[in-house]
XYZ file of C-alpha atoms in Angstrom:
720
model
C 82.048 114.516 137.075
C 83.004 116.421 140.227
C 79.378 115.996 141.324
C 79.875 112.240 141.147
C 83.223 111.826 142.869
C 83.452 115.227 144.555
C 85.013 115.299 147.979
C 86.310 111.795 147.591
C 89.479 112.417 149.589
C 87.541 113.696 152.625
C 85.080 110.834 152.497
C 87.938 108.362 152.328
C 89.649 109.957 155.310
C 86.488 109.721 157.425
C 85.858 106.198 156.304
C 89.361 105.158 157.344
C 88.639 106.332 160.884
C 85.050 105.180 161.321
C 84.536 102.158 159.136
C 87.835 100.534 158.268
C 86.270 97.141 157.855
C 84.194 98.446 154.926
C 87.386 99.225 153.044
C 88.601 95.660 152.920
C 88.389 94.672 149.249
C 86.025 91.711 148.866
C 87.530 88.480 147.646
C 86.914 87.662 143.983
C 84.356 84.973 143.099
C 85.533 81.467 143.837
C 87.068 79.509 140.990
C 86.668 75.741 140.870
C 89.846 74.619 139.131
C 88.888 70.958 139.111
C 85.561 71.761 137.446
C 87.353 73.889 134.820
C 89.705 70.999 134.056
C 86.794 68.575 133.794
C 84.879 70.901 131.428
C 87.929 71.099 129.165
C 87.691 67.364 128.524
C 84.526 68.022 126.471
C 86.655 69.650 123.758
C 89.005 68.085 121.253
C 91.396 70.507 119.587
C 94.832 70.340 118.039
C 97.177 73.339 118.260
C 100.161 73.348 115.940
C 102.680 76.178 116.178
C 104.415 77.025 112.893
C 108.074 78.031 112.667
C 107.185 81.553 113.820
C 105.128 80.246 116.736
C 101.782 81.296 115.226
C 99.022 78.939 116.421
C 97.162 76.895 113.790
C 94.087 75.534 115.508
C 92.197 72.518 114.173
C 89.016 70.985 115.541
C 85.963 69.061 114.454
C 83.522 71.614 115.867
C 83.660 75.401 115.857
C 83.442 75.193 119.646
C 86.560 72.995 119.749
C 88.445 75.613 117.760
C 87.168 78.378 120.069
C 88.491 76.435 123.045
C 91.883 76.054 121.373
C 92.048 79.693 120.285
C 91.431 80.869 123.839
C 94.046 78.510 125.261
C 96.710 79.469 122.697
C 96.016 83.197 123.129
C 96.221 82.822 126.913
C 99.578 81.069 126.594
C 100.930 84.030 124.657
C 99.140 86.980 126.258
C 97.072 86.255 129.361
C 98.104 89.663 130.720
C 96.177 91.629 128.107
C 93.261 89.204 128.250
C 93.041 89.998 131.947
C 93.255 93.753 131.346
C 90.390 93.610 128.848
C 88.239 91.702 131.310
C 88.941 94.211 134.102
C 87.832 97.041 131.828
C 84.549 95.415 130.783
C 83.796 94.253 134.341
C 84.245 97.753 135.726
C 87.262 96.887 137.882
C 89.748 99.519 136.739
C 89.316 101.476 139.978
C 90.927 98.580 141.803
C 93.927 98.934 139.499
C 94.530 102.669 139.243
C 92.404 104.341 141.884
C 90.148 107.320 141.158
C 91.263 107.545 137.535
C 90.091 103.996 136.934
C 86.914 104.623 138.916
C 85.741 107.187 136.371
C 86.316 104.589 133.668
C 84.259 102.102 135.691
C 81.468 104.639 136.026
C 81.306 105.120 132.249
C 81.196 101.377 131.679
C 78.447 101.072 134.286
C 76.473 103.943 132.774
C 76.193 102.285 129.358
C 75.104 99.062 131.101
C 77.164 96.725 128.963
C 77.166 93.965 131.572
C 73.419 94.227 132.137
C 72.713 94.058 128.404
C 74.961 91.010 128.035
C 73.214 89.228 130.909
C 69.630 90.110 129.990
C 69.807 89.621 126.215
C 72.270 86.759 125.946
C 69.705 84.026 125.271
C 67.392 86.095 123.079
C 69.832 88.004 120.868
C 72.518 85.422 120.122
C 72.132 82.229 118.102
C 72.479 78.827 119.816
C 75.475 77.950 117.644
C 77.299 81.119 118.649
C 76.504 80.603 122.327
C 78.008 77.122 122.012
C 81.077 78.731 120.435
C 81.413 81.167 123.338
C 81.094 78.323 125.839
C 84.093 76.703 124.202
C 86.054 79.935 124.235
C 85.605 80.739 127.932
C 86.311 77.120 128.823
C 89.689 77.526 127.116
C 90.588 80.575 129.220
C 89.359 78.980 132.433
C 91.262 75.781 131.700
C 94.447 77.770 131.167
C 93.922 79.565 134.473
C 93.273 76.277 136.260
C 96.686 75.103 135.076
C 98.474 78.465 135.449
C 97.030 80.139 138.517
C 100.141 82.236 139.092
C 99.915 83.830 135.605
C 96.187 84.540 135.730
C 96.208 85.926 139.234
C 93.129 86.157 141.449
C 89.832 87.271 139.987
C 90.232 86.635 136.247
C 88.689 83.171 136.259
C 86.013 82.096 135.943
C 85.435 84.023 132.727
C 81.847 83.810 131.457
C 80.402 84.188 127.954
C 78.652 87.317 129.186
C 82.067 88.787 130.053
C 83.098 88.404 126.423
C 79.925 90.007 125.097
C 80.144 92.890 127.588
C 83.651 93.664 126.345
C 82.339 94.186 122.802
C 79.447 96.349 124.026
C 81.708 98.567 126.139
C 84.651 98.875 123.735
C 83.320 99.201 120.185
C 81.684 102.652 120.712
C 85.110 104.065 121.564
C 86.207 103.551 117.973
C 83.725 106.021 116.519
C 84.477 108.425 119.368
C 81.753 108.052 122.021
C 84.260 109.113 124.665
C 85.045 112.250 122.671
C 81.346 113.063 122.475
C 80.994 112.686 126.230
C 83.897 115.069 126.722
C 81.909 117.633 124.741
C 78.968 117.048 127.030
C 81.131 117.726 130.078
C 82.762 120.797 128.574
C 84.374 122.692 131.423
C 84.596 119.648 133.697
C 88.294 118.963 133.211
C 88.272 116.044 135.623
C 85.755 114.209 133.484
C 87.477 115.092 130.229
C 90.765 113.727 131.497
C 89.171 110.538 132.763
C 87.170 109.992 129.569
C 90.508 109.991 127.786
C 91.796 107.583 130.430
C 88.924 105.250 129.563
C 90.113 105.063 125.975
C 93.733 104.746 127.030
C 92.802 101.845 129.309
C 91.578 99.960 126.251
C 93.899 101.192 123.530
C 97.072 102.161 125.450
C 97.994 105.189 123.293
C 96.221 108.409 122.427
C 93.571 108.958 119.785
C 95.777 110.664 117.220
C 98.299 107.859 117.127
C 96.163 104.851 116.347
C 93.117 105.997 114.385
C 94.712 105.070 111.091
C 94.515 102.108 108.746
C 94.846 101.223 105.092
C 92.487 98.929 103.198
C 92.885 98.303 99.481
C 91.257 95.946 96.992
C 91.973 95.617 93.279
C 89.736 93.657 90.911
C 90.905 91.494 87.975
C 89.988 94.291 85.563
C 92.629 96.565 87.094
C 95.331 93.923 87.611
C 97.939 93.261 84.959
C 97.523 89.495 85.435
C 93.782 89.212 86.098
C 94.268 88.565 89.830
C 92.165 89.909 92.696
C 94.194 91.477 95.483
C 93.405 92.590 99.031
C 95.584 94.461 101.522
C 94.589 94.185 105.198
C 96.595 96.893 106.946
C 95.054 98.148 110.172
C 97.151 100.498 112.307
C 97.073 99.622 115.981
C 99.371 100.000 118.986
C 102.324 97.621 118.951
C 101.604 96.648 122.563
C 98.611 96.468 124.878
C 95.111 94.974 124.707
C 94.460 96.240 121.162
C 97.691 95.013 119.587
C 97.028 92.451 116.861
C 97.409 88.760 117.623
C 97.619 86.369 114.656
C 95.887 82.993 114.561
C 94.753 80.404 112.025
C 91.475 78.619 112.848
C 89.911 75.701 110.971
C 87.005 73.445 111.872
C 85.032 70.786 110.045
C 81.920 72.950 110.604
C 83.155 75.741 108.351
C 85.597 77.996 110.198
C 88.629 78.570 107.990
C 90.307 81.911 108.732
C 93.713 83.415 109.204
C 93.958 86.938 110.500
C 94.246 89.326 113.396
C 92.313 89.592 116.636
C 92.764 91.396 119.929
C 93.833 89.277 122.877
C 90.695 88.063 124.608
C 88.549 88.350 121.477
C 87.091 85.008 120.356
C 87.067 85.699 116.613
C 89.294 86.861 113.794
C 88.461 90.537 113.307
C 89.930 90.865 109.837
C 91.884 88.658 107.508
C 90.965 86.018 104.981
C 89.634 82.585 104.333
C 90.254 80.733 101.046
C 87.124 82.192 99.452
C 87.077 85.801 100.682
C 88.608 88.364 102.998
C 88.122 91.840 104.388
C 90.025 94.744 105.898
C 88.851 97.280 108.476
C 89.596 100.967 108.973
C 88.186 103.410 111.520
C 85.421 105.821 110.524
C 83.740 108.394 112.743
C 80.187 109.168 111.665
C 77.880 111.098 113.987
C 76.436 108.246 116.028
C 75.717 109.992 119.343
C 73.198 112.700 120.295
C 72.524 114.667 123.481
C 69.084 115.390 124.921
C 68.632 118.137 127.545
C 66.259 116.802 130.172
C 63.769 118.565 132.389
C 63.860 116.744 135.725
C 61.763 116.845 138.871
C 64.715 117.468 141.209
C 67.999 119.041 140.120
C 69.896 117.348 142.963
C 68.489 113.829 142.952
C 65.900 113.387 140.205
C 63.700 110.353 139.817
C 61.593 111.594 136.869
C 61.948 113.494 133.617
C 59.436 115.332 131.448
C 58.163 113.833 128.178
C 55.310 115.358 126.170
C 54.008 117.189 129.241
C 54.050 114.154 131.522
C 56.510 112.918 134.117
C 58.183 109.613 133.337
C 60.193 107.578 135.818
C 63.873 107.055 135.188
C 65.104 103.487 135.052
C 67.309 103.640 138.128
C 69.882 101.337 139.639
C 72.926 101.577 141.836
C 76.452 100.374 141.224
C 79.271 100.123 143.724
C 82.632 101.101 142.315
C 85.673 100.271 144.363
C 88.563 102.748 144.384
C 92.016 101.422 145.218
C 93.630 102.833 148.359
C 96.593 100.714 149.458
C 97.282 97.066 150.084
C 94.030 95.115 150.424
C 91.969 98.265 151.015
C 89.634 100.045 148.599
C 86.889 102.595 149.017
C 83.363 101.530 147.931
C 81.629 104.401 146.112
C 77.946 103.798 145.378
C 76.718 105.637 142.292
C 73.213 106.026 140.890
C 72.735 105.006 137.268
C 69.819 106.621 135.445
C 68.360 105.839 132.061
C 65.649 107.540 129.994
C 63.973 106.448 126.753
C 66.914 108.052 124.962
C 69.665 106.142 126.751
C 71.983 106.649 129.738
C 71.668 109.895 131.700
C 74.573 111.987 132.987
C 74.669 114.640 135.695
C 76.782 117.388 134.113
C 77.797 120.927 135.128
C 75.030 122.155 132.785
C 72.260 119.894 134.043
C 71.002 116.400 133.291
C 71.508 115.087 129.768
C 70.605 111.785 128.141
C 72.767 110.293 125.409
C 71.607 108.149 122.501
C 74.474 106.314 120.852
C 75.084 103.566 118.325
C 75.713 100.222 119.931
C 73.657 100.998 123.023
C 72.533 97.639 124.457
C 73.310 95.960 121.141
C 75.128 92.725 121.978
C 75.389 91.324 118.440
C 78.811 92.615 117.352
C 80.567 89.346 118.178
C 77.770 87.327 116.538
C 78.217 89.383 113.381
C 81.954 88.711 113.336
C 81.247 85.003 113.837
C 78.921 84.910 110.832
C 81.459 86.877 108.760
C 84.117 84.315 109.711
C 81.767 81.557 108.492
C 80.725 83.185 105.203
C 82.016 81.549 102.028
C 80.368 83.792 99.403
C 79.769 87.488 98.931
C 76.066 86.954 99.547
C 76.685 85.207 102.878
C 79.168 87.870 103.939
C 76.729 90.674 103.148
C 74.017 88.808 105.035
C 76.333 88.729 108.062
C 76.961 92.460 107.683
C 73.198 93.067 107.700
C 73.099 91.922 111.354
C 74.427 95.408 112.161
C 75.904 94.483 115.482
C 79.126 96.380 114.700
C 78.315 100.090 115.123
C 80.980 101.596 112.842
C 84.160 100.914 110.771
C 84.884 100.976 107.057
C 85.074 97.525 105.474
C 86.942 96.730 102.259
C 86.036 93.329 100.807
C 87.445 91.042 98.104
C 86.888 87.439 97.060
C 88.115 84.678 94.767
C 85.305 85.375 92.265
C 86.742 88.834 91.592
C 84.212 90.832 93.617
C 85.469 93.857 95.526
C 83.638 96.404 97.650
C 83.870 99.319 100.053
C 81.264 99.678 102.813
C 80.949 102.699 105.073
C 79.455 100.637 107.886
C 77.514 102.654 110.463
C 74.457 102.249 112.664
C 73.021 105.496 111.310
C 70.072 106.548 113.494
C 66.683 107.556 112.138
C 66.471 111.134 113.410
C 63.670 113.650 113.079
C 64.213 116.056 110.209
C 64.531 119.799 110.610
C 66.721 119.829 113.716
C 70.357 120.738 114.257
C 71.762 117.507 115.638
C 75.275 118.865 116.109
C 74.365 120.062 119.607
C 71.852 119.107 122.277
C 68.151 118.888 121.428
C 65.155 118.973 123.791
C 64.711 115.766 125.734
C 61.010 116.297 126.471
C 59.633 115.683 122.960
C 58.919 112.109 121.867
C 59.223 112.932 118.153
C 62.956 113.548 118.724
C 63.600 110.089 120.151
C 65.572 107.907 117.740
C 63.309 105.655 115.691
C 65.794 102.848 115.085
C 68.668 102.629 112.599
C 68.807 102.441 108.831
C 69.431 98.999 107.322
C 72.923 98.043 106.204
C 73.704 99.460 102.785
C 70.547 101.530 102.776
C 71.891 104.849 104.022
C 75.687 105.062 104.117
C 78.122 105.038 101.160
C 78.692 101.716 99.403
C 80.850 100.898 96.381
C 80.464 97.412 94.874
C 82.435 96.188 91.874
C 83.155 99.697 90.544
C 84.033 100.141 86.901
C 87.364 101.608 88.049
C 88.367 98.187 89.389
C 89.694 99.350 92.748
C 88.610 100.637 96.167
C 90.744 102.230 98.869
C 90.270 103.658 102.319
C 92.919 105.216 104.523
C 90.632 106.812 107.126
C 89.744 109.466 104.604
C 86.385 110.487 103.225
C 84.306 107.779 101.508
C 83.811 110.270 98.697
C 87.350 109.418 97.564
C 87.056 105.624 97.809
C 87.462 104.971 94.075
C 87.077 107.077 90.919
C 84.700 107.323 88.005
C 80.903 107.053 87.978
C 80.732 104.742 91.022
C 82.271 107.297 93.367
C 79.842 108.188 96.214
C 78.851 111.858 96.279
C 78.653 113.923 99.459
C 75.439 115.665 98.411
C 73.602 112.324 98.479
C 73.934 112.009 102.263
C 72.365 114.232 104.954
C 74.681 116.361 107.064
C 73.486 114.743 110.296
C 75.156 111.465 109.253
C 78.414 113.200 110.137
C 80.364 111.661 107.269
C 83.712 113.414 107.195
C 85.228 115.045 104.132
C 88.712 114.733 105.650
C 91.476 113.582 103.345
C 94.596 112.021 104.847
C 97.999 111.943 103.211
C 97.512 108.197 102.936
C 94.240 108.773 101.113
C 95.858 111.248 98.755
C 98.752 108.951 97.975
C 96.506 105.894 97.570
C 94.459 107.754 94.980
C 97.577 109.075 93.253
C 99.122 105.606 93.027
C 96.337 103.046 92.672
C 94.017 105.523 90.987
C 96.461 106.488 88.250
C 97.693 102.996 87.337
C 95.227 101.172 85.093
C 97.216 97.921 85.027
C 98.606 97.190 88.481
C 101.202 94.441 88.777
C 101.762 92.379 91.918
C 104.973 94.308 92.600
C 103.246 97.660 92.142
C 100.362 96.684 94.419
C 102.821 96.024 97.232
C 105.149 98.925 96.418
C 102.263 101.402 96.493
C 101.192 100.116 99.908
C 104.729 100.679 101.210
C 104.895 104.207 99.782
C 107.055 106.591 101.831
C 106.037 109.972 100.434
C 103.876 112.889 101.467
C 101.666 114.260 98.712
C 102.411 117.812 97.598
C 98.961 118.943 98.785
C 99.115 117.031 102.082
C 98.790 119.006 105.329
C 102.479 118.413 106.107
C 103.876 119.665 102.803
C 101.442 122.582 102.740
C 102.522 123.584 106.255
C 106.211 123.348 105.313
C 105.685 125.616 102.303
C 103.896 128.132 104.508
C 106.740 127.858 107.009
C 109.340 128.713 104.378
C 107.287 131.730 103.326
C 106.828 132.966 106.904
C 108.695 136.316 107.215
C 109.299 135.798 110.938
C 111.369 132.769 109.995
C 112.817 133.813 106.644
C 114.176 137.041 108.121
C 115.646 135.482 111.270
C 119.137 134.010 110.924
C 118.410 131.708 113.887
C 116.475 129.507 111.468
C 118.815 129.589 108.449
C 120.300 126.119 108.923
C 116.933 124.551 109.735
C 115.233 126.087 106.722
C 118.016 124.941 104.420
C 117.512 121.369 105.704
C 113.722 121.553 105.333
C 113.923 123.076 101.858
C 116.212 120.254 100.704
C 113.905 117.483 101.939
C 111.820 115.856 99.195
C 108.953 114.707 101.441
C 110.072 111.061 101.440
C 110.661 109.054 104.634
C 113.554 106.985 103.302
C 116.269 105.888 105.721
C 118.919 108.225 104.296
C 116.791 111.413 104.253
C 118.245 114.056 106.562
C 115.387 116.517 106.551
C 112.575 114.122 107.446
C 113.028 114.187 111.221
C 113.092 117.955 111.731
C 110.296 118.577 109.209
C 107.947 115.982 110.681
C 108.610 116.892 114.304
C 108.032 120.615 113.739
C 104.789 119.872 111.885
C 103.595 117.497 114.602
C 104.144 120.162 117.260
C 102.057 122.594 115.208
C 99.440 120.219 113.739
C 99.240 117.172 116.023
C 100.680 113.664 115.831
C 99.073 112.811 112.480
C 99.533 116.375 111.225
C 95.842 116.896 110.522
C 95.510 119.988 112.686
C 94.200 118.039 115.698
C 95.531 118.627 119.233
C 98.729 120.554 118.451
C 101.318 121.080 121.166
C 101.905 124.644 119.935
C 100.216 125.924 116.766
C 102.611 128.868 116.468
C 104.887 127.880 113.537
C 107.849 129.880 114.799
C 107.708 128.309 118.235
C 107.038 124.857 116.771
C 110.168 125.043 114.647
C 112.252 126.440 117.495
C 111.078 123.625 119.793
C 111.863 120.934 117.219
C 115.324 122.410 116.606
C 116.098 122.357 120.311
C 114.953 118.779 120.696
C 117.116 117.546 117.834
C 120.181 119.456 118.956
C 119.877 118.119 122.498
C 119.080 114.582 121.363
C 121.390 114.153 118.368
C 123.796 117.090 118.475
C 122.650 118.153 115.005
C 119.474 119.216 113.216
C 119.680 116.661 110.429
C 120.305 113.074 111.537
C 119.193 110.572 108.921
C 115.662 109.252 109.255
C 117.093 105.761 109.827
C 118.981 107.064 112.872
C 115.804 108.585 114.256
C 113.001 106.132 113.382
C 113.562 102.752 115.075
C 111.900 99.426 115.807
C 113.087 98.402 119.267
C 112.210 95.316 121.277
C 114.501 93.232 123.423
C 117.820 92.913 121.642
C 116.354 94.189 118.348
C 117.033 97.808 117.339
C 116.374 98.384 113.635
C 115.829 101.415 111.375
C 112.370 101.825 109.862
C 111.264 103.519 106.676
C 107.922 105.319 106.689
C 106.391 107.817 109.056
C 103.173 109.255 110.446
C 100.354 109.265 107.876
C 102.423 107.699 105.105
C 101.105 104.514 103.515
C 104.032 102.820 105.253
C 102.668 104.138 108.524
C 104.992 104.354 111.531
C 104.166 106.391 114.652
C 106.160 107.356 117.701
C 105.113 109.666 120.516
C 108.590 110.037 121.970
C 110.648 113.222 121.946
C 113.847 113.343 119.825
C 115.461 115.077 122.783
C 115.500 111.613 124.384
C 117.330 110.127 121.407
C 115.955 107.678 118.877
C 112.220 107.439 118.390
C 110.755 104.033 119.206
C 107.881 103.053 116.926
C 104.795 102.307 119.026
C 101.947 102.122 116.478
C 101.014 102.070 112.824
C 101.811 99.262 110.396
C 101.719 96.191 112.593
C 99.959 92.975 111.614
C 99.414 92.942 107.844
C 97.772 90.340 105.596
C 98.171 90.392 101.816
C 95.894 88.144 99.743
C 96.332 87.412 96.032
C 93.703 85.254 94.312
C 95.013 84.039 90.963
C 92.927 83.705 87.798
C 91.661 80.319 89.045
C 90.652 81.712 92.437
C 93.519 80.078 94.323
C 94.698 82.366 97.135
C 98.257 83.269 97.902
C 98.500 84.579 101.453
C 101.328 86.447 103.107
C 101.434 88.103 106.511
C 103.759 89.882 108.917
C 103.759 91.100 112.521
C 106.036 93.840 113.797
C 107.325 91.614 116.608
C 106.216 87.982 116.779
C 103.589 85.653 118.182
C 104.933 85.657 121.757
C 103.291 88.866 122.859
C 104.659 88.971 126.420
C 107.254 86.214 126.900
C 110.688 87.822 126.553
C 112.363 84.416 126.816
C 110.509 83.031 123.806
C 112.252 82.599 120.471
C 109.187 84.233 118.931
C 109.299 87.403 121.054
C 110.748 89.434 118.167
C 111.523 86.882 115.452
C 109.477 88.726 112.804
C 110.980 92.155 113.500
C 113.853 91.938 111.018
C 111.486 90.852 108.250
C 109.051 93.607 109.174
C 111.793 96.255 109.097
C 112.811 95.065 105.614
C 109.141 95.293 104.520
C 109.061 91.601 103.713
C 106.373 89.019 104.462
C 106.154 85.470 105.722
C 104.092 82.855 103.895
C 101.921 81.098 106.498
C 101.333 77.375 105.916
C 97.649 76.953 105.073
C 97.329 73.159 104.980
C 97.790 70.618 107.740
C 100.629 69.005 105.845
C 102.422 72.316 105.367
C 102.177 73.400 108.984
C 103.309 69.988 110.239
C 106.376 70.247 108.005
C 107.587 73.289 109.964
C 105.880 72.745 113.325
C 107.645 73.878 116.479
C 104.918 72.464 118.741
C 101.939 70.107 118.340
C 99.629 69.490 121.298
C 96.032 68.871 122.399
C 95.055 70.898 125.492
C 92.248 69.524 127.622
C 93.003 65.870 127.028
C 94.503 63.697 129.720
């Protein structure tokens, strides 16, 4: 990336002297507040806040509900809505300078905004476009009434803005940014800024948040004949990808409660009365590199294909880099595209990248149709849209159907090639030939004889047991389906997989499990540590090893060995203790570092886990059970040298659904803080924290009568 932004400081210095007027940041597009207020009058929505402040949004049309959802979300979290829009519009350089400019370049290179503009009418249904019109009207109406909170430049939000955010963000979840870092191996500037691109969206590092639990149990495995679903995605507690809870209901068929990211117009996962689903992250191989032969190594306009020169699709984008005050530097960059996809100028030459989700704008449409589905058949039809490039989905419904779907836009690649590295970009037979249909290539488990499915970001080849278990040998290596097993996956199989008659209490207790499996990476590493002669024969470690040896691998509040054991393993194995991105893989040094941190932070090596592991927000400071990669997942990236560890990710918004033998759902949910995402003065800023820390749930009111009985607010935005 040095070839893109190289010499930026010198250029800026010259520009300051010779062309200062060019550096004045252009004013944002004008926003007609009166027009936004007038447009809002076309919508009729009722927002009722329950006793925890969660919005329950009722409207005649889906579009009315979309308008209300946007307005309610903006009331609670306009700051993160704005951040998401800046990312997808390519305006991060104006926020953070050169670091953000690299992010803007990546967004520009995948042409998310162009795809949203060019394909909006052709690729999205009229009913969904009407829905999006309602949604952006809700944001714009809020900004017309609250200009000081929105700030300049957010409004007017357009439907294309919303679609571009899906196109630019969803590939990050299967690791497109990580693939690009491989492409720029040796270019440390690019690698750092590719990570900054992810951090701009997700707010914490990869290892902390790529975890989730999804569990479904069929009537045949339940002691009472019920169907149960656990929706338990692990996300950051704060930032643009923290979960926001909403209930939406229209007379046209919307009827969902669940979690969404601020600025997203649809419930991402949750339940309706008839069915529900949970999502976890998967990382199949959905990106390939193609080494191009170009006509000019400095400024190419053509590339070779089958012995002929083809013209690049070329365009220019101006990225503004913040300087100071109202000044920013305009950097004009050339964007190239081949038949494979976007083209990058790397230290090793020009490479094109094919990736899942490229110019596919249908992710939000797919979620809309999933939200509308009332039967398994309709839900599967929505999944067949294949707008969402990745993610595991676990499904359950009132009829007793359950399923696990390794969703992936698996490309049709030429056989006989090693797709783990770059392939020649001058041969047309290597160009992707589309993607395989949903359910036709990747692992699927539907209504298994075992009566349960689980996924905890582990291999799909451990998603159930018995004859319905997918087998690795049935799937080509180039799919990139991981065989990784997490501690959560091990424990889920040990608990749900060994109990043939699961009670309601057991279903919940297993989900809140605090233990590390004996064959988990953590416990294996600790056994190796105790057998290490450099430690066993050094009296410096005697006290620490006595503490570690006494720990039973359970993250209960009173356990004294949990903190030291987990911290030492994280230093050596990475945050999730999978062997990824260790601080120091040397076990001796890892233990010594952890010991020093605990002595400096707590004055002892063995504080209780409840002293160490805390949920902190505002005036709330509570002990938490659970830890990294336990089924009760709690993550912190802080150093014990600084004192208590503040939980920043993991178990956050959770939905538990229990359909009884008559198909009547019982729904419970919890959020680690509350519905007021940003407002510290709100009663709902942290009003769910005590319940969350006790591992209890709230029962959301699911009828109009029930929500009115506990309403804290009842209003109709847009009406005069």
